[in-house]
Tab-separated table of C-alpha atoms in Angstrom:
chain	number	residue	atom	x	y	z
A	1	MET	CA	64.767	296.178	-10.610
A	2	HIS	CA	67.641	298.397	-11.685
A	3	GLY	CA	66.291	301.113	-9.433
A	4	ASN	CA	67.008	298.944	-6.328
A	5	ARG	CA	70.654	298.199	-7.194
A	6	THR	CA	73.183	299.445	-4.629
A	7	THR	CA	76.847	300.196	-5.103
A	8	PRO	CA	79.116	297.631	-3.282
A	9	SER	CA	81.056	299.014	-0.362
A	10	ILE	CA	84.847	299.066	-0.363
A	11	LYS	CA	84.791	296.271	2.253
A	12	GLN	CA	82.533	294.065	0.082
A	13	VAL	CA	84.781	294.580	-2.919
A	14	ALA	CA	87.875	293.661	-0.881
A	15	VAL	CA	86.268	290.500	0.520
A	16	ALA	CA	85.174	289.425	-2.960
A	17	ALA	CA	88.663	290.019	-4.325
A	18	ILE	CA	90.282	287.976	-1.558
A	19	GLY	CA	87.816	285.128	-2.128
A	20	ALA	CA	88.467	285.130	-5.855
A	21	ALA	CA	92.209	285.092	-5.287
A	22	ALA	CA	91.896	282.145	-2.909
A	23	LEU	CA	89.803	280.187	-5.408
A	24	SER	CA	92.293	280.977	-8.138
A	25	ALA	CA	95.208	279.802	-5.986
A	26	ALA	CA	93.386	276.585	-5.100
A	27	GLY	CA	92.668	275.947	-8.746
A	28	CYS	CA	96.313	276.417	-9.632
A	29	MET	CA	97.575	274.186	-6.815
A	30	ALA	CA	99.357	271.219	-8.349
A	31	ALA	CA	97.866	267.818	-7.577
A	32	PRO	CA	100.232	265.175	-6.166
A	33	THR	CA	102.231	263.379	-8.822
A	34	PRO	CA	100.974	259.768	-9.043
A	35	MET	CA	103.546	256.985	-9.148
A	36	ASP	CA	102.971	253.222	-9.087
A	37	ILE	CA	105.067	251.316	-6.545
A	38	SER	CA	105.640	247.593	-6.985
A	39	ASN	CA	109.211	247.128	-5.746
A	40	CYS	CA	112.016	248.635	-3.690
A	41	ALA	CA	113.451	250.728	-6.525
A	42	GLU	CA	110.089	252.327	-7.310
A	43	LEU	CA	109.508	253.108	-3.630
A	44	GLN	CA	112.897	254.807	-3.475
A	45	ALA	CA	112.163	256.738	-6.657
A	46	ALA	CA	108.825	257.970	-5.306
A	47	ALA	CA	110.479	259.331	-2.167
A	48	GLU	CA	113.277	261.016	-4.107
A	49	ALA	CA	110.737	262.603	-6.450
A	50	THR	CA	109.374	264.741	-3.611
A	51	ALA	CA	112.475	266.907	-4.058
A	52	THR	CA	111.812	267.535	-7.754
A	53	VAL	CA	108.074	267.309	-8.488
A	54	GLY	CA	106.603	268.210	-5.088
A	55	ASN	CA	104.020	266.037	-3.381
A	56	VAL	CA	103.882	262.422	-4.562
A	57	LEU	CA	101.007	259.937	-4.380
A	58	GLY	CA	102.534	256.473	-4.322
A	59	GLN	CA	100.045	253.793	-5.336
A	60	LEU	CA	101.075	250.416	-3.909
A	61	VAL	CA	100.347	247.838	-6.612
A	62	GLU	CA	102.042	244.877	-4.909
A	63	GLU	CA	101.086	243.588	-1.464
A	64	GLU	CA	104.698	242.812	-0.549
A	65	ILE	CA	107.789	244.942	-0.996
A	66	PHE	CA	110.719	242.850	0.164
A	67	CYS	CA	114.256	244.190	-0.240
A	68	ASP	CA	117.398	242.033	-0.324
A	69	GLU	CA	119.254	244.609	1.769
A	70	TRP	CA	117.975	247.387	3.991
A	71	LEU	CA	116.460	250.193	1.913
A	72	ASN	CA	116.593	253.692	3.408
A	73	VAL	CA	113.648	255.580	1.945
A	74	GLU	CA	114.460	259.236	2.598
A	75	ILE	CA	111.764	261.870	2.074
A	76	PRO	CA	113.729	265.110	1.664
A	77	GLU	CA	110.808	267.550	1.402
A	78	ASN	CA	107.110	267.916	0.598
A	79	LYS	CA	104.822	264.905	1.124
A	80	LEU	CA	104.947	261.241	0.199
A	81	LYS	CA	101.514	259.659	0.449
A	82	LEU	CA	101.191	255.883	0.191
A	83	ASP	CA	97.834	254.366	-0.757
A	84	GLY	CA	96.527	251.054	-2.043
A	85	ASP	CA	93.509	248.786	-2.242
A	86	ASP	CA	90.933	248.564	0.527
A	87	GLY	CA	91.169	245.515	2.761
A	88	VAL	CA	94.831	244.804	1.996
A	89	THR	CA	97.647	244.867	4.549
A	90	TYR	CA	100.843	245.845	2.764
A	91	LYS	CA	104.059	244.199	3.930
A	92	PHE	CA	107.487	245.817	3.904
A	93	ASP	CA	110.614	243.803	4.664
A	94	LYS	CA	113.899	245.642	5.295
A	95	VAL	CA	112.353	249.005	4.451
A	96	ARG	CA	113.145	252.033	6.608
A	97	PHE	CA	111.658	255.521	6.230
A	98	VAL	CA	113.534	258.728	7.064
A	99	VAL	CA	111.402	261.882	7.180
A	100	LYS	CA	113.530	265.008	6.922
A	101	SER	CA	112.694	268.346	8.517
A	102	GLY	CA	109.676	269.903	6.782
A	103	ALA	CA	108.742	266.672	5.007
A	104	VAL	CA	105.657	264.497	5.560
A	105	LEU	CA	105.028	260.766	5.288
A	106	ARG	CA	101.345	259.818	5.103
A	107	VAL	CA	100.355	256.138	4.932
A	108	GLU	CA	96.686	255.496	4.162
A	109	VAL	CA	96.636	251.679	4.303
A	110	PRO	CA	97.403	248.962	6.886
A	111	VAL	CA	101.123	248.140	6.919
A	112	LYS	CA	103.374	245.522	8.474
A	113	PHE	CA	107.143	245.974	8.797
A	114	THR	CA	109.614	243.114	9.248
A	115	GLY	CA	113.393	242.867	9.072
A	116	ASP	CA	116.346	242.181	11.350
A	117	ARG	CA	118.534	243.935	13.914
A	118	THR	CA	121.676	244.679	11.908
A	119	GLN	CA	121.240	248.364	11.018
A	120	VAL	CA	123.648	250.828	12.623
A	121	VAL	CA	121.142	253.706	12.609
A	122	HIS	CA	118.631	255.559	14.771
A	123	GLY	CA	115.159	254.091	14.211
A	124	GLY	CA	114.956	250.689	12.565
A	125	VAL	CA	111.642	251.341	10.777
A	126	LEU	CA	111.073	255.070	11.064
A	127	ASN	CA	113.269	258.095	11.759
A	128	VAL	CA	111.466	261.446	11.907
A	129	GLU	CA	113.675	264.506	12.163
A	130	GLU	CA	112.764	267.682	14.039
A	131	GLY	CA	110.139	269.450	11.929
A	132	GLY	CA	109.189	266.249	10.123
A	133	LYS	CA	105.824	264.489	10.369
A	134	ALA	CA	104.631	260.923	9.901
A	135	ARG	CA	100.985	259.920	9.945
A	136	PHE	CA	99.572	256.404	9.674
A	137	LEU	CA	95.817	256.334	9.065
A	138	SER	CA	95.346	252.585	9.479
A	139	SER	CA	96.901	249.759	11.496
A	140	VAL	CA	100.673	249.429	11.870
A	141	SER	CA	102.671	246.356	12.875
A	142	MET	CA	106.432	246.205	13.496
A	143	ASP	CA	107.983	242.800	14.109
A	144	GLY	CA	111.524	241.611	14.820
A	145	ILE	CA	113.363	244.824	13.957
A	146	GLY	CA	116.165	246.597	15.781
A	147	VAL	CA	119.290	248.717	15.594
A	148	ASP	CA	122.876	247.893	16.517
A	149	THR	CA	125.392	249.979	18.466
A	150	VAL	CA	128.924	249.215	17.315
A	151	ASP	CA	130.654	252.230	18.917
A	152	LEU	CA	130.045	253.314	22.511
A	153	ALA	CA	130.706	256.912	21.451
A	154	ASP	CA	127.820	256.747	18.982
A	155	MET	CA	124.898	254.977	20.619
A	156	LYS	CA	121.997	254.011	18.367
A	157	HIS	CA	118.507	254.506	19.774
A	158	GLY	CA	114.963	253.612	18.777
A	159	GLY	CA	114.858	249.967	17.770
A	160	CYS	CA	111.735	250.499	15.677
A	161	VAL	CA	110.936	254.239	15.848
A	162	TYR	CA	113.176	257.256	16.473
A	163	ASN	CA	111.215	260.492	16.640
A	164	GLN	CA	112.313	264.106	16.962
A	165	GLY	CA	109.235	265.504	15.232
A	166	TYR	CA	105.602	264.374	15.167
A	167	VAL	CA	104.274	260.843	14.691
A	168	ARG	CA	100.581	259.969	14.711
A	169	PHE	CA	99.121	256.455	14.601
A	170	GLU	CA	95.390	256.619	13.850
A	171	GLY	CA	94.868	252.864	13.630
A	172	GLU	CA	95.881	250.074	15.975
A	173	PHE	CA	99.603	249.839	16.710
A	174	TYR	CA	101.467	246.606	17.423
A	175	ALA	CA	105.193	246.196	18.103
A	176	ASN	CA	106.780	242.823	18.808
A	177	GLY	CA	110.459	242.121	19.361
A	178	CYS	CA	111.728	245.619	18.645
A	179	GLU	CA	115.254	245.800	20.040
A	180	THR	CA	118.309	247.931	20.479
A	181	VAL	CA	121.334	245.654	20.507
A	182	SER	CA	125.079	246.041	20.776
A	183	THR	CA	127.639	243.751	19.203
A	184	ILE	CA	130.535	245.426	21.010
A	185	ASP	CA	132.430	243.183	23.405
A	186	GLU	CA	135.039	245.304	25.144
A	187	TYR	CA	136.065	243.673	28.416
A	188	ARG	CA	132.628	242.098	28.472
A	189	VAL	CA	131.058	245.538	28.686
A	190	ALA	CA	128.594	246.751	26.104
A	191	MET	CA	125.629	249.097	26.092
A	192	ALA	CA	122.603	249.061	23.823
A	193	GLY	CA	120.716	252.239	22.987
A	194	ASN	CA	117.557	253.603	24.618
A	195	GLY	CA	113.992	253.014	23.506
A	196	ALA	CA	113.931	249.547	21.993
A	197	GLY	CA	110.411	250.094	20.710
A	198	ILE	CA	110.145	253.867	20.429
A	199	TRP	CA	112.617	256.644	21.232
A	200	ASN	CA	110.864	260.019	21.549
A	201	GLY	CA	113.008	263.122	21.890
A	202	LYS	CA	112.556	266.388	23.742
A	203	ASP	CA	109.799	268.547	22.168
A	204	ALA	CA	108.764	265.566	20.020
A	205	LYS	CA	105.292	264.040	20.103
A	206	VAL	CA	103.792	260.595	19.500
A	207	VAL	CA	100.014	260.088	19.395
A	208	PHE	CA	98.204	256.739	19.494
A	209	LYS	CA	94.518	257.148	18.581
A	210	GLU	CA	93.593	253.448	18.783
A	211	ALA	CA	94.657	250.408	20.812
A	212	VAL	CA	98.361	249.753	21.390
A	213	GLU	CA	100.200	246.529	22.137
A	214	MET	CA	103.951	246.297	22.671
A	215	ASP	CA	105.487	242.901	23.465
A	216	PHE	CA	109.020	241.541	23.971
A	217	CYS	CA	110.761	244.808	23.170
A	218	GLY	CA	114.133	245.207	24.850
A	219	ASN	CA	117.634	246.619	24.960
A	220	TRP	CA	120.142	243.802	24.540
A	221	PRO	CA	123.915	244.227	24.472
A	222	TRP	CA	125.688	241.015	23.531
A	223	THR	CA	128.790	240.303	25.607
A	224	SER	CA	130.908	237.310	26.486
A	225	ASN	CA	128.456	236.817	29.330
A	226	GLY	CA	125.600	236.483	26.854
A	227	ALA	CA	122.737	238.867	26.215
A	228	GLU	CA	121.922	241.169	29.103
A	229	PRO	CA	119.441	244.035	29.369
A	230	GLY	CA	121.016	247.457	29.050
A	231	ALA	CA	120.010	251.116	28.632
A	232	ASP	CA	116.521	252.446	29.315
A	233	GLY	CA	112.965	252.179	28.064
A	234	GLY	CA	112.231	248.695	26.774
A	235	ALA	CA	109.023	249.646	24.968
A	236	ILE	CA	109.166	253.460	25.049
A	237	PHE	CA	111.821	255.999	26.028
A	238	SER	CA	110.451	259.536	26.050
A	239	ASP	CA	111.858	262.975	26.747
A	240	GLY	CA	108.852	264.410	24.888
A	241	GLU	CA	105.104	263.787	24.888
A	242	VAL	CA	103.308	260.490	24.286
A	243	SER	CA	99.493	260.272	24.321
A	244	PHE	CA	97.316	257.156	24.393
A	245	PHE	CA	93.634	257.584	23.500
A	246	GLU	CA	92.594	253.910	23.761
A	247	ASP	CA	93.712	250.812	25.668
A	248	ALA	CA	97.410	249.993	25.865
A	249	LEU	CA	99.031	246.649	26.716
A	250	PHE	CA	102.733	246.208	27.536
A	251	THR	CA	103.951	242.626	27.972
A	252	ASN	CA	107.399	241.112	28.583
A	253	ASN	CA	109.388	244.217	27.717
A	254	GLU	CA	112.822	244.640	29.278
A	255	ALA	CA	115.488	247.292	29.817
A	256	ASP	CA	118.006	248.300	32.452
A	257	GLU	CA	115.526	250.837	33.852
A	258	GLY	CA	111.917	251.184	32.789
A	259	GLY	CA	111.204	247.794	31.250
A	260	ALA	CA	108.068	249.213	29.641
A	261	LEU	CA	108.382	253.010	29.960
A	262	TRP	CA	111.204	255.400	30.768
A	263	ILE	CA	110.042	259.008	31.149
A	264	GLY	CA	112.692	261.740	31.228
A	265	VAL	CA	112.553	265.000	33.180
A	266	THR	CA	111.002	266.772	30.177
A	267	GLY	CA	108.819	263.797	29.286
A	268	VAL	CA	105.036	263.569	29.594
A	269	VAL	CA	103.206	260.276	29.058
A	270	LYS	CA	99.400	260.437	29.152
A	271	PHE	CA	96.844	257.629	29.190
A	272	LEU	CA	93.633	259.541	28.523
A	273	LYS	CA	90.102	258.841	29.759
A	274	SER	CA	89.354	255.960	27.360
A	275	ALA	CA	92.793	254.374	27.716
A	276	LYS	CA	93.071	251.486	30.162
A	277	ALA	CA	96.729	250.641	30.765
A	278	THR	CA	97.856	247.064	31.399
A	279	PHE	CA	101.454	246.135	32.229
A	280	GLN	CA	102.319	242.441	32.428
A	281	SER	CA	105.726	240.903	33.239
A	282	ASN	CA	107.926	243.854	32.320
A	283	SER	CA	111.330	243.885	33.976
A	284	GLY	CA	114.869	245.170	34.322
A	285	PRO	CA	117.800	245.023	36.736
A	286	GLY	CA	117.686	248.728	37.621
A	287	ASN	CA	115.005	250.796	39.316
A	288	GLY	CA	111.517	250.750	37.871
A	289	GLY	CA	111.054	247.288	36.444
A	290	THR	CA	107.946	248.476	34.606
A	291	ILE	CA	108.103	252.294	34.665
A	292	ASN	CA	110.941	254.618	35.609
A	293	ASN	CA	109.489	258.110	35.821
A	294	TYR	CA	111.519	261.305	36.083
A	295	GLY	CA	108.866	263.428	34.365
A	296	VAL	CA	105.060	263.354	34.275
A	297	LEU	CA	102.866	260.246	34.145
A	298	VAL	CA	99.085	260.676	33.747
A	299	MET	CA	96.584	257.805	33.974
A	300	ARG	CA	92.954	258.904	33.616
A	301	ASN	CA	91.510	255.394	33.404
A	302	THR	CA	92.185	252.200	35.314
A	303	ALA	CA	95.664	250.698	35.287
A	304	SER	CA	96.979	247.250	36.128
A	305	PHE	CA	100.578	246.375	37.010
A	306	ASN	CA	101.187	242.627	37.142
A	307	GLN	CA	104.466	240.817	37.907
A	308	GLY	CA	106.675	243.814	37.239
A	309	ARG	CA	110.221	242.986	38.348
A	310	SER	CA	113.304	244.937	39.333
A	311	THR	CA	115.851	242.146	39.474
A	312	ASP	CA	118.642	244.206	41.067
A	313	GLY	CA	117.037	247.430	42.253
A	314	SER	CA	114.011	249.187	43.754
A	315	GLY	CA	110.492	249.803	42.534
A	316	GLY	CA	109.483	246.582	40.845
A	317	CYS	CA	106.572	248.284	39.101
A	318	ILE	CA	107.218	252.041	39.400
A	319	SER	CA	110.242	254.081	40.435
A	320	CYS	CA	109.832	257.857	40.687
A	321	GLY	CA	112.578	260.434	40.408
A	322	PRO	CA	112.793	263.394	42.816
A	323	ALA	CA	111.141	265.927	40.470
A	324	SER	CA	108.562	263.605	38.946
A	325	GLU	CA	104.774	263.921	39.011
A	326	MET	CA	101.970	261.389	38.639
A	327	VAL	CA	98.202	261.684	38.177
A	328	PHE	CA	95.912	258.717	38.818
A	329	VAL	CA	92.161	259.216	38.384
A	330	LYS	CA	90.771	255.687	38.763
A	331	ASN	CA	91.769	252.450	40.472
A	332	VAL	CA	95.296	251.133	40.034
A	333	LEU	CA	96.174	247.496	40.747
A	334	PHE	CA	99.657	246.394	41.795
A	335	ASP	CA	99.778	242.602	41.825
A	336	GLY	CA	102.836	240.397	42.185
A	337	CYS	CA	105.355	243.213	41.784
A	338	GLN	CA	108.889	242.170	42.772
A	339	SER	CA	112.154	243.878	43.648
A	340	THR	CA	115.421	242.860	45.248
A	341	GLU	CA	115.650	246.174	47.098
A	342	HIS	CA	113.145	248.650	48.559
A	343	GLY	CA	109.551	249.019	47.404
A	344	ALA	CA	108.395	245.994	45.449
A	345	ALA	CA	105.500	247.980	43.960
A	346	ILE	CA	106.548	251.658	44.137
A	347	TYR	CA	109.741	253.498	45.095
A	348	ILE	CA	109.188	257.241	45.620
A	349	ASP	CA	110.610	260.315	47.397
A	350	TYR	CA	108.766	261.825	50.360
A	351	ASP	CA	108.269	265.128	48.507
A	352	ASN	CA	106.250	263.259	45.873
A	353	VAL	CA	103.953	261.272	48.166
A	354	GLU	CA	101.024	263.476	47.107
A	355	PHE	CA	101.238	261.900	43.648
A	356	LEU	CA	100.591	258.342	44.841
A	357	PRO	CA	97.268	256.855	43.680
A	358	GLU	CA	94.484	257.374	46.217
A	359	ASP	CA	92.494	254.426	44.865
A	360	ALA	CA	95.015	251.596	44.719
A	361	THR	CA	94.953	247.861	45.365
A	362	TYR	CA	98.156	246.086	46.452
A	363	THR	CA	98.271	242.274	46.385
A	364	ASP	CA	101.086	239.721	46.653
A	365	ASN	CA	103.955	242.157	46.136
A	366	PHE	CA	107.246	240.989	47.633
A	367	ILE	CA	110.975	241.606	48.008
A	368	VAL	CA	113.085	238.736	46.690
A	369	ASN	CA	115.866	237.118	48.781
A	370	ASN	CA	115.238	239.346	51.773
A	371	SER	CA	115.423	236.829	54.616
A	372	ASP	CA	117.331	239.251	56.851
A	373	GLY	CA	114.727	241.972	56.304
A	374	PHE	CA	117.312	244.559	55.267
A	375	TYR	CA	115.183	245.887	52.403
A	376	LYS	CA	111.853	247.418	53.307
A	377	CYS	CA	108.283	247.888	52.132
A	378	GLU	CA	106.673	245.258	49.963
A	379	ASP	CA	104.193	247.790	48.574
A	380	VAL	CA	105.385	251.417	48.662
A	381	TYR	CA	108.784	252.605	49.910
A	382	VAL	CA	109.019	256.338	50.616
A	383	VAL	CA	112.507	257.843	50.812
A	384	GLY	CA	112.435	260.102	53.890
A	385	ASP	CA	109.596	261.039	56.223
A	386	GLY	CA	109.843	264.812	56.363
A	387	SER	CA	111.949	264.804	59.545
A	388	GLY	CA	115.249	265.542	57.850
A	389	ASP	CA	116.755	262.245	58.999
A	390	GLU	CA	118.688	260.972	55.989
A	391	ASP	CA	117.991	257.365	56.981
A	392	ALA	CA	114.261	257.835	57.465
A	393	TYR	CA	111.684	256.105	55.317
A	394	LEU	CA	107.988	255.248	55.284
A	395	CYS	CA	106.174	252.106	54.241
A	396	LEU	CA	102.751	252.700	52.679
A	397	PRO	CA	99.859	252.214	52.484
């Protein structure tokens, strides 16, 4: 046998050395430091420990972590991983996570967040800085949480989530009653921040892998006239990218513009091939009672817009900015959309007519209080007709 032995080549020796070094490095890699978490103080300690011991595995040993006052759980670096028992939904009351640049929050178990709307911060439940990441591997629920603007020079955005990095929800996501509010009352003028449910910044990304439901999220400044909708994006405000992989339902959300969705010029919102989108009774006084789109909107499955309302503007269900784009692959229903001005269903510029859905159904859309017929087009109002006449318009279909 010794007579058949061959001398290893230089390449084989190098590959073997690299492999051995990799195995050695993996063997020396420190495991996450385990820490039991049963209360607010221990949760805070686990997050702070990421700056001193590296990655931390926080084992949730109590089903409820309720704090007397809002607890800001800041993860300065490395990774905080939260785990617990199978089949348990862990409840956090008045707990807010801040993920700093380069840090990671990973939640392995179902979680439910509750609280109030008194925090003067960005992101009532979650604030992810640029370069930070948050990943939820099971279901997430956020209920009755918001942020308060007390200074018009320092608006607070993201009633439940404020993201400048990367957020991924791998289980079902439910948000109810997320709000941006304002307790300013200066000459009866106040303004609440954008994105009552989720505020997503430029170059940031939010991914929903399972079903999404967002209900009764809104932007509410309190004035001497009472609570009135203000700012943009009742459920979601996005200058970045948002992707839906499964069905999404938006119900009774409200903002000044974009009661459900407000998409900025750099924003891209995609409902992918398995994601049916349903919008029910979303509203706002400005343009786009349901969606105000200045960026890119993609719908690869069916979509339904029902009773979207612009109570003092155009485009009861969708309003499109001059540089916006839309992609519709399957049938889109516009039913009962309302506006007080042009285009009860859709308001769009002539240059963007090519982006209208080819397979669309329009039923019972109407312009409110329009007895003199001044406002036009109960379905689609097109600004201009290509003639150059500044007063020209088209009614479609």
